[in-house]
Short mmCIF file of C-alpha atoms in Angstrom, two decimals:
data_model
loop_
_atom_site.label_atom_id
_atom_site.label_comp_id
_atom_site.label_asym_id
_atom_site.label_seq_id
_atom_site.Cartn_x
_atom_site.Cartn_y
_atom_site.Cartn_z
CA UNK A 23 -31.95 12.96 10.16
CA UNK A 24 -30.83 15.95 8.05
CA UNK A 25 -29.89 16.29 4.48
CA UNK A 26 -26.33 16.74 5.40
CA UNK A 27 -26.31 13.48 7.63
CA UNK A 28 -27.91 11.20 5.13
CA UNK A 29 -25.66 12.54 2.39
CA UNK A 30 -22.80 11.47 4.51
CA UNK A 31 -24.25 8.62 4.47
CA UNK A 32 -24.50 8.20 1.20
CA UNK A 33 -20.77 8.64 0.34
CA UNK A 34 -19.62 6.25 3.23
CA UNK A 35 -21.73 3.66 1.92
CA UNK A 36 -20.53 4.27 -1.58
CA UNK A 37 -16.73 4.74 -0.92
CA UNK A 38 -16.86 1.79 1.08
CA UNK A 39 -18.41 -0.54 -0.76
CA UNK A 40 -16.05 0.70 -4.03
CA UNK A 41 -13.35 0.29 -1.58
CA UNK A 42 -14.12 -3.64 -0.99
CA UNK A 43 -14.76 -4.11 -4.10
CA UNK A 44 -11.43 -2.66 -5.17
CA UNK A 45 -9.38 -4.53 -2.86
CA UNK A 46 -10.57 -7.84 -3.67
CA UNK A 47 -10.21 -6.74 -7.10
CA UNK A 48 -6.81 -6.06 -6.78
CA UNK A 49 -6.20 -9.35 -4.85
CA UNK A 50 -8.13 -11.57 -6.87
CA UNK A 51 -7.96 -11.04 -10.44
CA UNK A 52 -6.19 -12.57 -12.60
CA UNK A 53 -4.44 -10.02 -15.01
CA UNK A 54 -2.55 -7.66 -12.96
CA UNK A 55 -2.74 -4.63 -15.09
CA UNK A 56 -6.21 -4.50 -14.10
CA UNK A 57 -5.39 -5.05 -10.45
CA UNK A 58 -3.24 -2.10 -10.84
CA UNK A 59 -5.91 0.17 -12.10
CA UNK A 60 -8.20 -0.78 -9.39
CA UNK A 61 -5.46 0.24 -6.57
CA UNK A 62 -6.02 3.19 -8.18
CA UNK A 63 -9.47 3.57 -7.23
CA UNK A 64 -9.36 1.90 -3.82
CA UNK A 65 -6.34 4.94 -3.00
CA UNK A 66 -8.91 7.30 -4.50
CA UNK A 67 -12.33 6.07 -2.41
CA UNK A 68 -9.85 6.00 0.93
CA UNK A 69 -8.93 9.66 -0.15
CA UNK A 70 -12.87 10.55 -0.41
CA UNK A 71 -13.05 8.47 3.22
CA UNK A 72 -10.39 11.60 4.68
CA UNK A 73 -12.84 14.15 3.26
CA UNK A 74 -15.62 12.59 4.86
CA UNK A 75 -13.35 13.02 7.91
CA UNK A 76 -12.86 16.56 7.14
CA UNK A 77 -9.04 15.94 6.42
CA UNK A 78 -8.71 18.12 3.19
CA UNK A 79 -5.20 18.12 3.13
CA UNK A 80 -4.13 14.42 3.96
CA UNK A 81 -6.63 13.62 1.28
CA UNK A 82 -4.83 16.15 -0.82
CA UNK A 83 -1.79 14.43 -0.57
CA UNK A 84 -3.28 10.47 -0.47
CA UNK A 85 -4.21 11.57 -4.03
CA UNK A 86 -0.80 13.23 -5.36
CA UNK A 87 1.82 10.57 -3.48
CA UNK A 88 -0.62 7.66 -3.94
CA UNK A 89 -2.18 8.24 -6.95
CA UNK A 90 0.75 10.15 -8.70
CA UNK A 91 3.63 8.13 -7.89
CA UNK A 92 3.42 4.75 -5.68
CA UNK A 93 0.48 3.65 -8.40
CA UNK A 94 2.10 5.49 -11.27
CA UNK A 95 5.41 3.40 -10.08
CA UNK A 96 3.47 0.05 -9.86
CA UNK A 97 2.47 0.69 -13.22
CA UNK A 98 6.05 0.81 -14.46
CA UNK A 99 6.94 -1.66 -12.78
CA UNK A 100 4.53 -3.95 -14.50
CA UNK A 101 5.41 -2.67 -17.76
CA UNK A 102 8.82 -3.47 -17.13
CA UNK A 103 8.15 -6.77 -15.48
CA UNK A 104 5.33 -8.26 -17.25
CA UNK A 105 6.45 -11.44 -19.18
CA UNK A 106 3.64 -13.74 -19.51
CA UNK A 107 4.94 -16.85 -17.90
CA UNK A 108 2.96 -20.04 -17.31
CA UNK A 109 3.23 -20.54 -12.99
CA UNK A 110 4.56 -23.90 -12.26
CA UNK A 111 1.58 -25.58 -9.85
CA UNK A 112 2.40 -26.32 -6.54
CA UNK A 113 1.15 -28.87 -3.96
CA UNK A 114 -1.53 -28.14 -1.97
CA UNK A 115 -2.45 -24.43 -3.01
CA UNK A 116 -6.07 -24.79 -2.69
CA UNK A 117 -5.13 -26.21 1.22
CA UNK A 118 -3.17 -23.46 1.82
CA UNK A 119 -5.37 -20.86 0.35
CA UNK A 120 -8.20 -21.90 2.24
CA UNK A 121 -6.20 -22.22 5.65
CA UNK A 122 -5.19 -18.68 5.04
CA UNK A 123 -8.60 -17.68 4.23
CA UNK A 124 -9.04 -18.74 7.72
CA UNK A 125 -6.57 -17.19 9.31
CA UNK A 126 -7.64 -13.93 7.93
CA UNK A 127 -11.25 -14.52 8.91
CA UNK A 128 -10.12 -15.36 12.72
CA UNK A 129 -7.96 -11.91 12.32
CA UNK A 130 -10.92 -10.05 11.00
CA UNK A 131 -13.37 -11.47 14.10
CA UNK A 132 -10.91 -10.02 16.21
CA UNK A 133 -10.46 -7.12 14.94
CA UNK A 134 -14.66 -6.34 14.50
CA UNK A 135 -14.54 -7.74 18.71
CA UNK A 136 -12.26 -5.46 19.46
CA UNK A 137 -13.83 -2.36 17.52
CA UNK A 138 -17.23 -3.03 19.07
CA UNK A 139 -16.36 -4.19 22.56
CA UNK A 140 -14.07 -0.95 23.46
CA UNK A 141 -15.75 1.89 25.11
CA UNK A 142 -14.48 4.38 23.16
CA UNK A 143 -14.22 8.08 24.91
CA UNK A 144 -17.43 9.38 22.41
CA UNK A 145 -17.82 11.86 21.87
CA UNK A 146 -14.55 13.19 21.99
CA UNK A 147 -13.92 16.91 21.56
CA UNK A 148 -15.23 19.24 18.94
CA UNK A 149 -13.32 18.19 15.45
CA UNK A 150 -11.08 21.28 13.94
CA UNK A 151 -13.05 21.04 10.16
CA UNK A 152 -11.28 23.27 8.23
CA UNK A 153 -8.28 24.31 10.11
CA UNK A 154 -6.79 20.79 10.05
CA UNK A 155 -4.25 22.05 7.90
CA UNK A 156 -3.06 24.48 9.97
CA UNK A 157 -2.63 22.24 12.95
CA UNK A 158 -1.21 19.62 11.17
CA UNK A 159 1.56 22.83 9.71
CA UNK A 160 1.93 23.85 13.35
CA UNK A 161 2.74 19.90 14.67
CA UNK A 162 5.06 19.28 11.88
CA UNK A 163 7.19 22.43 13.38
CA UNK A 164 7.21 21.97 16.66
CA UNK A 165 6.47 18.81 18.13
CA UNK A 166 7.27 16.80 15.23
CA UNK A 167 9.75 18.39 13.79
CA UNK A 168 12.55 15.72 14.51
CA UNK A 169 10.07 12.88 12.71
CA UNK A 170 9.85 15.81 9.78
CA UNK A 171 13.59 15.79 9.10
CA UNK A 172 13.90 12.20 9.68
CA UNK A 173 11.48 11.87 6.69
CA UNK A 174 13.27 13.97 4.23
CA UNK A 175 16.68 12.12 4.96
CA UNK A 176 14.75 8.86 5.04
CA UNK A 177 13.14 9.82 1.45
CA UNK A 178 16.72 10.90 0.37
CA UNK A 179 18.31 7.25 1.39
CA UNK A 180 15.51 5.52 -0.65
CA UNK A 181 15.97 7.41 -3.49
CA UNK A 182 19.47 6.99 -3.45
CA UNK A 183 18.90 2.94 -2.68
CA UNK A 184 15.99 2.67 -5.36
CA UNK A 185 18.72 4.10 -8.15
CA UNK A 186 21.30 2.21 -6.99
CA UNK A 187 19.56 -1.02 -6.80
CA UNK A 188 17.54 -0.70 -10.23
CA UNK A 189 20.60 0.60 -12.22
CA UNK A 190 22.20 -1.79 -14.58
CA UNK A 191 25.85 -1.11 -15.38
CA UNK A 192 28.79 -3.10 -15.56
CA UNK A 193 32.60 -2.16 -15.05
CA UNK A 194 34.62 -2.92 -17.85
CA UNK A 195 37.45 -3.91 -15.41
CA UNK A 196 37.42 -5.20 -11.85
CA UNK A 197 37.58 -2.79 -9.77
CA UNK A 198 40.25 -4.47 -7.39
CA UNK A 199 42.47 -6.95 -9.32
CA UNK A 200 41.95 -4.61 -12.56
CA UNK A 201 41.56 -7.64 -14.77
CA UNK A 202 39.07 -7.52 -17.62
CA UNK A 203 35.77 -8.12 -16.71
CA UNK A 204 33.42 -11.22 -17.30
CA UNK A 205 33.00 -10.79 -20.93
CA UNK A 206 29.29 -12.48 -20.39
CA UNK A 207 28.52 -9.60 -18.13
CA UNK A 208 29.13 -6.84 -20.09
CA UNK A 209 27.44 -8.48 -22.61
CA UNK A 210 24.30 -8.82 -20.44
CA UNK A 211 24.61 -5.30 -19.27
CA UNK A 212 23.87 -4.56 -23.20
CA UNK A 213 20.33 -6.53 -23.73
CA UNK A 214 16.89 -4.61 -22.77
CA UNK A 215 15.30 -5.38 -20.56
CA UNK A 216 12.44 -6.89 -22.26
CA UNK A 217 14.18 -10.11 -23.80
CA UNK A 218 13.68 -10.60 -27.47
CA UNK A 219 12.98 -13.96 -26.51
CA UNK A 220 10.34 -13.88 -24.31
CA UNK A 221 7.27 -15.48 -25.32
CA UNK A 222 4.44 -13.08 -25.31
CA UNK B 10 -38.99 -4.79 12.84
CA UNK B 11 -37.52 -1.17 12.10
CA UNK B 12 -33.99 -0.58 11.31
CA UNK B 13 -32.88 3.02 12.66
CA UNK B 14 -30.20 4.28 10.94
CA UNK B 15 -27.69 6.19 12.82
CA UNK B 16 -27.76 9.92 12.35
CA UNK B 17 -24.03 10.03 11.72
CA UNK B 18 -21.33 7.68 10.75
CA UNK B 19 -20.29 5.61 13.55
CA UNK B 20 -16.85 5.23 14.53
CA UNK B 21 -16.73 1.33 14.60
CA UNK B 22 -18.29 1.97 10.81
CA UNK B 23 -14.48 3.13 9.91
CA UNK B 24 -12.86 0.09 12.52
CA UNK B 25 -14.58 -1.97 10.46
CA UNK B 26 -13.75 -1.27 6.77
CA UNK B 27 -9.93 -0.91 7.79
CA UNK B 28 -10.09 -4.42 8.86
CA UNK B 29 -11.92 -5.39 6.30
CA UNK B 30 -9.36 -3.61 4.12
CA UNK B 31 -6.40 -5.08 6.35
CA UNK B 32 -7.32 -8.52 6.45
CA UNK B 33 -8.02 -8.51 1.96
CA UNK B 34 -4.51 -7.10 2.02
CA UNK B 35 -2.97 -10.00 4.70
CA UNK B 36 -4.60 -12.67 2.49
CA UNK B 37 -2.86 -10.91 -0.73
CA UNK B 38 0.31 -10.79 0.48
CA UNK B 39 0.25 -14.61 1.35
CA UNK B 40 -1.59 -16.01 -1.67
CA UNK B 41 -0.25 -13.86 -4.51
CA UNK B 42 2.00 -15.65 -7.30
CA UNK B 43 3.21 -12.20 -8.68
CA UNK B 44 5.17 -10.12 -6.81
CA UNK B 45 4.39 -7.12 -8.35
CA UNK B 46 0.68 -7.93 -6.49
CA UNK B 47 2.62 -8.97 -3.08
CA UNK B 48 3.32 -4.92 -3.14
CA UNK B 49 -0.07 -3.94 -4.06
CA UNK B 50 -1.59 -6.10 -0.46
CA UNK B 51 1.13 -4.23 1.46
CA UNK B 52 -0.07 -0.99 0.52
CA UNK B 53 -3.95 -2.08 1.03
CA UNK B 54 -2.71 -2.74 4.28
CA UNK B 55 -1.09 0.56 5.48
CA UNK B 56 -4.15 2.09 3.70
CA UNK B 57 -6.40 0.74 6.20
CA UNK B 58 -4.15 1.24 9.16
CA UNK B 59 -3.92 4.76 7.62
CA UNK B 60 -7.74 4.98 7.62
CA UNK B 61 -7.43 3.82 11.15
CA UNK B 62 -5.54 6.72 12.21
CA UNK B 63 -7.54 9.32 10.64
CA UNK B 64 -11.00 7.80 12.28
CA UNK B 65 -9.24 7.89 15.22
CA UNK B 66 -7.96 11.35 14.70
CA UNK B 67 -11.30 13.14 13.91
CA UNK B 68 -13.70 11.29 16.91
CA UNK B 69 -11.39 10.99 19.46
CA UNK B 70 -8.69 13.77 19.07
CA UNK B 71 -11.02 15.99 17.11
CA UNK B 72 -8.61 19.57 18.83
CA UNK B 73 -5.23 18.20 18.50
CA UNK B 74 -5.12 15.92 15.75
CA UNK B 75 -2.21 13.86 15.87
CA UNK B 76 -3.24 11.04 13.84
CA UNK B 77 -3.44 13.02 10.52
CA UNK B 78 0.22 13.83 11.68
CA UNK B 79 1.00 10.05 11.91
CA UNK B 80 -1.44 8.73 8.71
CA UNK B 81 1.32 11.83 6.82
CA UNK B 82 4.41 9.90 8.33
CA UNK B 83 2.52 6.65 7.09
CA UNK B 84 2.33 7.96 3.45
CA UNK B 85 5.77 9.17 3.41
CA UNK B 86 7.20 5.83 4.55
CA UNK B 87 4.79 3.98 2.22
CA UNK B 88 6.08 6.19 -0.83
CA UNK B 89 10.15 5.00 0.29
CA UNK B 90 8.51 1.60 0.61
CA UNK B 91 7.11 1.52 -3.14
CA UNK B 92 10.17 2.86 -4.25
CA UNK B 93 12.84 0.40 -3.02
CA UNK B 94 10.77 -2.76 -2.99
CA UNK B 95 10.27 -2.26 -6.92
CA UNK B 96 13.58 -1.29 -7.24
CA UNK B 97 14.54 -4.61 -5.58
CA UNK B 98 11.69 -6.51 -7.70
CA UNK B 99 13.43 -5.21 -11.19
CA UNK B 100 16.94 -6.33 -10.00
CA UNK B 101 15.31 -9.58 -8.82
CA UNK B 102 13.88 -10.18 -11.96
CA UNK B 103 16.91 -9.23 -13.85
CA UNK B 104 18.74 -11.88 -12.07
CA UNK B 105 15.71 -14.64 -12.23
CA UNK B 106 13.70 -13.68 -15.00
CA UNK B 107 10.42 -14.35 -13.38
CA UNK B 108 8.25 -12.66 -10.81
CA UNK B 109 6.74 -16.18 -9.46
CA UNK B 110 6.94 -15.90 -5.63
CA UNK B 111 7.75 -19.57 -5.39
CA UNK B 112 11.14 -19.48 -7.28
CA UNK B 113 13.00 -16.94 -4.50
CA UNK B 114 13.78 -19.42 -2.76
CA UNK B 115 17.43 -18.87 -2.74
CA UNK B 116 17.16 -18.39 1.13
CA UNK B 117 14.89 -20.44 2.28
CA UNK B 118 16.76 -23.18 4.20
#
């Protein structure tokens, strides 16, 4: 066993174990902010995982698109969201938390079966290293390219949808009959969004 | 008794994280009260199947790889994903003024 090797090692052993730790973290607590945080370090550990991998540049971009905007977003969205409200209790939650406990363990026996049951083709052929990223340029203009486009209209439509949906403005006038709008939603239109009245 | 460890990561070392990953997230996204967390399990889950494709990628399709391809299509989607289910989440909560799973039930037969 080399220095290298055991190194690896190392790191898988670490990421992976920050990893779990992180993603029952973010399931289990119970103050989300802190759940929020920790996504950020499981997406960081699974970025370290693609180095380990020797994919520099999807790790490159797990960190910027992960950790720059989807946790970034989640963030805001919490702020924005987070009214402390007391959760009405409902029948049989420790029932149905344990049966789906269960249902994830069955799920997770199948999925280790399956992973160490396969005969995998191993070893495949020699890994690329460091020239991922030019393969991965050279797929995404030719063979991919139609999946490539796709993407950019696709991120396009769900910008467009996430402004549309999250905006908050009200017509003064119907926009069909022309009759003066519901005086109660204009009115609404006008509070923040954090209610003044919101216990805290 | 003497426990060799392997020289280099195993493949079925990655297999098993991701579904160790996937199956935290699966349990999230059915037991969580806030949906701000029901978003947070659904991207723990296309994390591992991401970290799926990239294992695959490096020991099995080490010349061509076309799962790094796929795992960048993944994050892509996932971003859209984030995007428009938190858009929806602020207008639901607009409308509602709570983020308790149980009380969108406006659907449910």
């Amino acid at each position: 066993m080399t220095i290298a090797s055991t190194t690896q090692l190392i790191c898988f052993v670490a990421l992976s174990a920050t990893l779990v730790l992180g993603a029952l973290g973010v399931v289990l607590l119970p103050n989300i902010v802190y759940s929020a945080f920790l996504l950020g370090g499981v997406f960081l550990s699974v970025a370290g995982l693609y180095l380990l991998l020797n994919a520099s540049f999807v790790a490159a971009a797990q960190v910027l698109v992960y950790v720059g905007a989807v946790n970034v977003l989640i963030l805001f969205a919490i702020m924005l969201v987070n009214k402390k409200e007391n959760l009405a209790a409902i029948p049989g939650l420790g029932v149905r938390r344990l049966l789906s406990g269960a249902v994830c363990g069955g799920l997770f026996v199948l999925l280790i079966r399956v992973a160490f049951t396969t005969p995998w083709a191993l070893p495949g052929p020699e890994p690329v290293g460091e020239e991922a990223t030019i393969r991965i340029g050279e797929h995404l203009f030719s063979d991919y390219l139609l999946p490539f486009e796709l993407a950019s209209v696709l991120l396009l439509m769900s910008m467009i949808g996430a402004i549309v949906l999250a905006r908050r403005d009200v017509l003064s006038s119907d926009v069909i009959t022309g009759e003066a709008a519901d005086q109660g939603l204009i009115e609404k239109e006008r509070t923040p969004l954090l209610l003044e009245k919101s216990p805290r | 008794m003497e426990i060799t460890l392997p020289s280099t990561i195993p493949l079925q070392a990655y297999l098993a994280l991701a579904a160790v990953l996937f199956c935290t997230g699966v349990w999230g996204l059915i037991n969580s009260r806030n949906a701000v967390r029901v978003l947070m399990s659904i991207e723990l889950m296309l994390n591992a199947v991401n970290i799926n494709l990239m294992a695959f990628s490096s020991y099995l399709d080490g010349q061509l790889i076309r799962g790094q391809v796929f795992a960048i299509f993944v994050i892509t989607v996932a971003a859209a994903e984030a995007a428009v289910g938190l858009a929806i989440l602020l207008s639901l909560y607009r409308n509602r003024e709570t983020v308790d799973m149980e009380r969108f039930n406006l659907l449910r037969w």
